[in-house]
Amino acid sequence: MKKDAVSAVSLKVLETVRKYDMFREGAQVVVGFSGGPDSLCLFDVLCGMAEPLGLTLIPVHVNHGLRGEASDGDQKFCEEFCGERGIILKTVSIDCERDAAEMGVSTETAGRIRRYEAFAEAAAEALASSGKETVIAVAHNADDRVETVLQHLLRGSGTAGLSSIPYVRMMGEFKVVRPVLGVTRGEIEEYCAARGLEPCRDATNDEPVYGRNRIRLGLIPELEKYSPGVKDALLRLADSASEDEETLRGLADEAFGEMASACGSGEIRIKGDEFRGLQPAVAKRVLRKALAEIGLTEDVTSAHYEAMMYLAGVSGPSGRTDLPGGYGFEMEYGDLILKAPAAGTSGASMPGGAEGMPRMDVSVVTREEFEELKALPKEAGTVRIFFDAEGFAEGETPELRTRRPGDYIRLKGGTRKLQDLLVDMKVPRRKRDSLPLIAAGSEVLFAGAEKPRYSAARSVTETTKKVLYIELKY
């Protein structure tokens, strides 16, 4: 029975490596080695494959410094395990709590970022020294994939999220491969027991302190009461979503090649007319690819994509929206511009960047988010404006500009010419041509002044579900 457990897992890993073309004979494999059951199983299986396949194994252990003596004990275990096999272990120590505070993220996220940085550094060193194919292997398993599907499902993810953890992905110039992704946690435990391996145990994995732990310890057992085969069903869902995602990504890659181009350092321009002809599912993936090209791959939410899609729905100049990490999206004469921080994402949302104009950021928020934003205290230099998003026709979007002939505004008392309104507002003649306005065509939605006026025609009501949120920064 023990022999069967070892051979079954070893065969499954070998088949996975071949099926997904993870690496070829003679490759260098950087292995994330924590000493836990998953990474111990992966490393031990790869040790068995090293000689017949001519692999060079480069284990990397990251000490997160979160569990005091226990963390040091894990490092010592990994050092001894590698030493017994004549393999050099690369160790990296980090201060996870300090890094999390500096980056403004959770310790879990900070740890993941630092781990992959350490893996990439080891891979780069190995590649530079030998020139051989070099990949990074990490030990996610089938149960991790199930938990990720549920995590993404609860967040309302699309097919990309439901496809869960990929078997292979690119991280810069290196492949990140997951050879035990098709192996269950139970099979891994059986393998370790059969091989006489005693992995390190992280007690925090059994505490409901992280969202993933709560899913594993609480939600999945409850779901299994309703459907004992729920894990297999979720893995089938992930496989199906992955197939759909691969097809959509292929269409997006083709479209991106035809309509996108670099227009500066850290800046991508997408032809607006061609972009607006795409199906939404493909269009969003074109945006995702563009963001990846300029370096943004984390923390972009569905709200960000919805805001970008909204702004892209017109053929004229428009506002802009901020993205995580200082990245930005804006429209320029109908084309889409995505900018990295170094490309300079701030400035007026006017053609040519009119001096003295505020910056306009536009996004679409839920009713609940609107209530939270409305309750925020006033902030010097910031004006928050809200409209019913469904009050705008398809292809119609707000534009920050100065006045034009024929401008009008719809107030509660009726429609007024902008010229007459400015007179009533006692705006000096010399300031009227530079007064910031938000307009949709010739209809003025907001006229900026000491006592600004807002359009009453598209105001948020009790039945409003989606709110167009505009923030002006002076």
XYZ file of C-alpha atoms in Angstrom:
474
model
C 0.000 0.000 0.000
C 2.809 2.399 0.905
C 4.624 1.643 -2.333
C 1.399 2.268 -4.266
C 0.976 5.711 -2.661
C 4.511 6.738 -3.621
C 4.349 5.440 -7.178
C 0.841 6.890 -7.727
C 1.895 10.412 -6.749
C 5.221 10.183 -8.582
C 3.488 9.035 -11.766
C 0.835 11.737 -11.485
C 3.521 14.415 -11.128
C 5.499 13.091 -14.110
C 2.340 13.035 -16.258
C 1.519 16.609 -15.199
C 5.021 17.805 -16.072
C 4.752 16.249 -19.532
C 1.137 17.287 -20.191
C 1.785 20.956 -19.456
C 5.354 21.005 -20.830
C 6.631 22.353 -17.529
C 10.302 21.671 -18.210
C 12.501 19.491 -20.373
C 15.369 17.156 -19.553
C 18.440 18.952 -18.278
C 16.492 21.912 -16.887
C 17.258 23.842 -13.718
C 14.321 23.854 -11.300
C 14.090 26.439 -8.518
C 11.885 24.792 -5.877
C 9.959 26.733 -3.243
C 10.730 24.668 -0.134
C 8.966 25.624 3.110
C 9.292 22.194 4.727
C 5.507 21.744 4.911
C 3.788 18.613 3.534
C 3.138 20.030 0.061
C 6.613 21.386 -0.645
C 8.270 18.382 0.998
C 6.320 16.026 -1.257
C 7.136 18.102 -4.345
C 10.830 18.354 -3.524
C 11.112 14.642 -2.702
C 9.396 13.636 -5.969
C 11.666 15.964 -7.947
C 14.702 14.471 -6.193
C 13.595 11.105 -7.564
C 13.235 12.574 -11.055
C 16.507 14.532 -10.985
C 18.909 11.806 -12.104
C 16.810 10.209 -14.880
C 15.828 13.611 -16.303
C 19.151 15.346 -15.654
C 17.554 18.050 -13.513
C 19.438 20.521 -11.365
C 17.394 21.296 -8.258
C 17.763 24.669 -6.527
C 15.637 24.687 -3.354
C 14.820 28.109 -1.847
C 13.520 28.539 1.691
C 12.007 31.865 2.787
C 11.925 32.492 6.537
C 9.068 34.968 7.078
C 9.981 35.662 10.700
C 6.340 35.436 11.784
C 6.440 32.479 14.177
C 9.651 33.056 16.129
C 11.415 29.804 17.036
C 8.990 27.792 14.915
C 10.094 29.677 11.780
C 13.740 29.058 12.649
C 12.918 25.400 13.223
C 11.394 25.130 9.739
C 14.562 26.607 8.250
C 16.768 24.161 10.163
C 14.636 21.230 8.999
C 14.995 22.295 5.347
C 18.747 22.795 5.727
C 19.186 19.312 7.195
C 16.911 17.674 4.593
C 18.908 19.212 1.739
C 22.245 18.542 3.437
C 21.447 14.830 3.712
C 20.947 14.752 -0.068
C 23.977 16.832 -0.934
C 21.879 19.708 -2.270
C 22.635 23.339 -1.464
C 19.669 25.215 0.045
C 19.320 28.937 -0.577
C 17.729 30.657 2.440
C 16.200 34.128 2.514
C 15.039 35.863 5.707
C 12.434 38.637 5.576
C 10.552 40.794 8.065
C 7.045 40.101 6.839
C 5.238 42.427 9.247
C 7.533 45.353 8.410
C 7.211 44.728 4.668
C 3.415 44.503 4.962
C 3.297 47.860 6.742
C 5.558 49.500 4.165
C 3.542 48.137 1.229
C 0.154 48.740 2.852
C -0.928 45.097 2.398
C -1.658 42.091 4.598
C 1.209 39.961 5.929
C -0.136 37.134 3.756
C 0.203 39.269 0.611
C 3.577 40.674 1.619
C 4.884 37.172 2.236
C 3.733 36.001 -1.179
C 5.349 38.979 -2.913
C 8.675 38.479 -1.112
C 8.666 34.708 -1.739
C 8.283 35.112 -5.466
C 10.922 37.829 -5.487
C 13.308 35.365 -3.830
C 12.394 32.621 -6.327
C 12.888 34.968 -9.289
C 16.259 36.124 -7.964
C 17.465 32.534 -7.568
C 16.219 31.680 -11.081
C 17.979 34.699 -12.581
C 21.258 33.741 -10.893
C 20.975 30.143 -12.097
C 20.156 31.176 -15.657
C 23.034 33.660 -15.771
C 25.550 31.089 -14.529
C 24.618 28.246 -16.876
C 22.333 29.516 -19.631
C 20.163 26.393 -19.201
C 16.364 26.351 -19.176
C 15.289 27.514 -15.712
C 11.820 27.287 -14.167
C 10.300 27.947 -10.750
C 8.301 25.110 -9.139
C 5.842 25.749 -6.298
C 3.709 23.263 -4.391
C 0.045 24.254 -4.729
C -2.168 21.168 -4.698
C -5.675 20.213 -5.838
C -7.251 21.278 -2.534
C -5.624 24.708 -2.871
C -7.251 24.972 -6.270
C -10.687 24.146 -4.819
C -10.258 26.768 -2.088
C -9.223 29.365 -4.656
C -12.283 28.647 -6.816
C -14.533 29.261 -3.805
C -12.579 32.352 -2.785
C -13.004 33.845 -6.257
C -16.625 32.697 -6.510
C -17.483 34.551 -3.309
C -15.888 37.686 -4.765
C -17.995 37.456 -7.930
C -15.075 36.655 -10.239
C -15.428 35.862 -13.937
C -13.957 32.933 -15.821
C -10.385 34.042 -15.128
C -10.996 33.778 -11.383
C -13.012 30.572 -11.619
C -10.227 28.882 -13.585
C -8.367 29.206 -10.290
C -4.660 28.422 -10.016
C -3.008 27.701 -13.379
C -0.638 24.767 -13.854
C 1.803 27.081 -15.630
C 2.106 30.858 -15.725
C 4.785 33.300 -16.754
C 6.454 35.575 -14.224
C 8.687 37.842 -16.253
C 10.995 35.586 -18.254
C 10.435 32.518 -16.058
C 7.757 29.841 -15.989
C 6.118 29.232 -12.631
C 5.032 25.577 -12.654
C 2.899 23.576 -10.223
C 3.662 19.869 -10.639
C 1.487 18.706 -7.681
C -1.550 20.813 -8.575
C -3.418 17.640 -9.588
C -2.546 15.850 -6.332
C -4.920 16.092 -3.376
C -3.852 17.022 0.133
C -4.797 13.510 1.274
C -2.573 11.912 -1.371
C 0.301 14.173 -0.292
C -0.087 13.098 3.339
C -0.112 9.431 2.263
C 3.014 9.974 0.174
C 4.886 11.587 3.078
C 3.847 8.803 5.459
C 4.857 6.108 2.966
C 8.256 7.734 2.454
C 8.808 8.171 6.191
C 8.907 11.950 5.848
C 7.902 14.129 8.793
C 7.049 17.573 7.414
C 6.946 20.805 9.385
C 3.504 21.849 10.577
C 2.313 25.461 10.663
C -0.209 25.717 13.509
C -1.783 28.841 11.939
C -3.107 26.653 9.112
C -5.571 25.198 11.604
C -6.791 28.590 12.823
C -9.583 30.539 11.049
C -7.478 33.713 10.923
C -7.237 34.040 7.130
C -10.043 33.955 4.578
C -8.623 30.843 2.934
C -8.438 29.042 6.297
C -12.093 29.824 6.965
C -13.035 28.396 3.589
C -11.029 25.222 4.201
C -12.037 24.711 7.829
C -15.629 25.931 7.711
C -17.206 26.363 4.286
C -15.967 23.233 2.495
C -17.045 20.821 5.283
C -20.511 22.432 5.205
C -20.735 22.097 1.425
C -19.701 18.436 1.640
C -22.756 17.800 3.816
C -24.934 18.794 0.833
C -22.748 17.241 -1.843
C -19.955 14.826 -0.843
C -18.358 15.249 -4.271
C -18.267 19.042 -4.162
C -14.455 19.218 -4.446
C -14.434 17.208 -7.671
C -17.294 19.340 -9.000
C -15.371 22.548 -8.270
C -12.258 21.160 -9.971
C -14.371 20.366 -13.054
C -15.681 23.941 -12.940
C -12.106 25.219 -12.775
C -11.085 23.074 -15.761
C -14.081 24.249 -17.800
C -13.485 27.896 -16.915
C -9.806 27.489 -17.757
C -10.677 26.239 -21.242
C -13.043 29.166 -21.810
C -10.476 31.607 -20.454
C -7.790 30.236 -22.769
C -10.047 30.816 -25.789
C -10.976 34.351 -24.722
C -7.359 35.177 -23.923
C -6.343 34.008 -27.395
C -8.908 36.323 -29.005
C -7.740 39.174 -26.791
C -4.084 38.581 -27.649
C -4.935 38.701 -31.347
C -6.960 41.903 -30.926
C -4.251 43.484 -28.796
C -1.671 42.850 -31.492
C -3.826 44.627 -34.058
C -4.925 47.707 -32.116
C -2.367 48.385 -29.372
C 0.999 50.073 -29.564
C 3.583 51.573 -27.234
C 3.427 55.371 -27.330
C 6.075 56.125 -24.734
C 7.932 54.585 -21.846
C 5.409 52.651 -19.748
C 2.506 53.783 -21.919
C 0.132 51.826 -24.185
C -2.283 53.362 -26.707
C -5.275 51.344 -27.955
C -7.232 52.428 -31.023
C -10.616 53.448 -29.667
C -12.761 52.763 -32.733
C -11.462 49.195 -33.006
C -11.669 48.625 -29.251
C -15.324 49.665 -29.152
C -16.100 46.998 -31.746
C -14.990 44.185 -29.428
C -17.248 42.014 -27.315
C -16.992 43.076 -23.637
C -15.392 39.788 -22.555
C -12.605 40.227 -25.106
C -12.300 43.981 -24.519
C -11.666 43.543 -20.783
C -8.942 41.013 -21.510
C -7.331 43.443 -23.935
C -7.228 45.943 -21.071
C -5.787 43.283 -18.759
C -3.050 42.471 -21.272
C -2.261 46.167 -21.736
C -1.947 46.642 -17.985
C 0.313 43.597 -17.736
C 2.495 45.031 -20.505
C 3.151 48.157 -18.429
C 3.627 46.209 -15.200
C 0.246 46.145 -13.409
C -0.905 42.591 -12.658
C -2.200 42.816 -9.069
C -5.206 44.371 -7.297
C -7.159 45.425 -10.415
C -10.807 44.809 -9.502
C -14.005 44.488 -11.513
C -14.833 48.079 -10.484
C -11.650 49.288 -12.201
C -12.509 47.407 -15.383
C -16.079 48.702 -15.307
C -14.809 52.281 -14.992
C -12.381 51.818 -17.902
C -15.059 50.220 -20.074
C -17.431 53.066 -19.263
C -14.917 55.751 -20.217
C -13.952 53.868 -23.380
C -17.536 53.980 -24.643
C -17.152 57.318 -26.432
C -15.156 58.582 -29.373
C -14.217 61.999 -27.976
C -11.872 63.196 -25.207
C -12.986 62.283 -21.725
C -11.947 61.966 -18.114
C -9.583 59.520 -16.551
C -9.560 57.041 -13.713
C -6.846 56.052 -11.274
C -5.697 52.448 -11.027
C -3.781 50.698 -8.225
C -0.131 51.537 -7.673
C -0.249 54.949 -9.326
C -1.186 53.579 -12.745
C -3.763 55.454 -14.799
C -6.263 55.125 -17.627
C -7.520 57.988 -19.764
C -9.075 58.809 -23.119
C -7.315 60.935 -25.707
C -9.338 61.897 -28.789
C -11.186 58.602 -28.707
C -8.161 56.386 -28.048
C -7.414 54.580 -24.790
C -4.202 55.406 -22.952
C -2.868 53.235 -20.124
C 0.077 54.658 -18.204
C 2.562 53.361 -15.689
C 3.442 55.719 -12.800
C 6.707 56.780 -14.464
C 4.752 57.856 -17.526
C 3.057 60.595 -15.485
C -0.542 59.679 -14.850
C -1.644 62.817 -13.093
C -2.724 66.088 -14.651
C -5.826 67.715 -16.090
C -8.239 65.593 -18.035
C -8.352 68.084 -20.872
C -6.916 67.862 -24.376
C -3.450 69.357 -24.076
C -3.691 69.451 -20.245
C -5.259 72.905 -19.806
C -3.488 74.838 -17.078
C -5.510 75.536 -13.948
C -8.082 72.809 -14.606
C -8.729 70.184 -11.932
C -8.064 66.508 -12.498
C -11.194 64.468 -13.103
C -11.467 60.809 -12.109
C -14.572 58.862 -13.137
C -15.785 55.495 -11.888
C -19.006 53.525 -11.521
C -19.863 52.454 -7.966
C -22.617 50.464 -6.298
C -25.377 52.012 -4.224
C -23.638 50.848 -1.051
C -20.329 52.407 -2.113
C -22.181 55.636 -2.967
C -23.598 55.855 0.565
C -20.100 55.412 2.007
C -18.568 58.033 -0.297
C -21.372 60.501 0.411
C -20.746 60.160 4.142
C -17.042 61.016 3.859
C -16.047 64.364 5.396
C -15.292 67.214 3.007
C -11.694 67.362 1.853
C -9.905 70.548 0.840
C -9.255 70.630 -2.897
C -11.627 67.729 -3.617
C -15.164 67.874 -5.024
C -17.247 64.691 -5.116
C -20.082 64.555 -7.648
C -22.674 61.821 -8.134
C -25.075 61.035 -10.978
C -27.370 58.144 -11.830
C -25.206 56.032 -14.180
C -28.300 54.728 -15.963
C -29.254 58.298 -16.840
C -26.586 58.342 -19.539
C -27.261 56.996 -23.013
C -24.993 54.331 -24.507
C -21.767 55.958 -25.653
C -22.412 59.122 -23.627
C -19.878 60.077 -20.976
C -18.967 63.184 -18.969
C -16.226 65.453 -20.266
C -14.221 68.029 -18.328
C -13.938 71.230 -20.347
C -14.637 74.956 -20.483
C -17.783 76.535 -21.946
C -18.877 76.357 -25.565
C -21.620 78.100 -27.573
C -25.014 76.460 -27.006
C -24.245 75.067 -23.543
C -27.244 74.639 -21.227
C -28.048 73.073 -17.868
C -31.223 71.423 -16.584
C -32.114 72.634 -13.100
C -35.113 71.877 -10.905
C -36.810 75.055 -12.117
C -36.255 74.210 -15.789
C -33.603 74.433 -18.508
C -31.272 77.425 -18.480
C -28.666 78.673 -20.912
C -25.246 78.454 -19.321
C -24.548 82.089 -20.193
C -27.617 83.217 -18.217
C -26.720 80.955 -15.309
C -23.208 82.384 -15.069
C -24.652 85.881 -14.948
C -27.029 84.857 -12.136
C -24.128 83.196 -10.308
C -22.196 86.481 -10.580
C -19.208 84.766 -12.171
C -16.912 87.591 -13.425
C -16.770 87.834 -17.216
C -12.984 87.365 -17.169
C -13.409 83.993 -15.387
C -16.253 82.543 -17.455
C -14.076 81.123 -20.237
C -11.826 79.287 -17.763
C -14.548 77.984 -15.451
C -14.328 74.162 -15.114
C -17.418 72.407 -16.440
C -18.470 68.790 -16.659
C -20.683 68.247 -19.678
C -22.247 65.559 -21.841
C -22.409 67.084 -25.286
C -23.899 70.565 -24.867
C -25.618 69.676 -21.603
C -23.718 70.972 -18.588
C -23.823 68.595 -15.624
C -21.668 70.619 -13.248
C -20.528 74.224 -13.275
C -17.642 74.813 -10.900
C -17.594 77.945 -8.769
C -17.723 78.933 -5.095
C -21.347 77.727 -5.100
C -21.408 75.137 -7.912
C -24.539 74.122 -9.798
C -25.455 70.538 -10.628
C -27.782 69.104 -13.236
C -31.058 67.913 -11.708
C -31.848 65.647 -14.657
C -29.470 62.813 -13.755
C -29.391 63.009 -9.991
C -29.240 59.918 -7.788
C -32.683 58.772 -6.609
C -33.989 56.036 -4.320
C -34.231 53.666 -7.301
C -30.658 54.281 -8.498
C -28.596 51.066 -8.501
C -25.359 52.175 -10.171
C -23.856 55.565 -9.465
C -21.466 57.507 -11.674
C -18.885 58.913 -9.278
C -16.813 61.900 -10.399
C -14.030 63.284 -8.264
C -12.396 66.599 -9.060
C -8.984 67.327 -7.567
C -7.992 70.994 -7.588
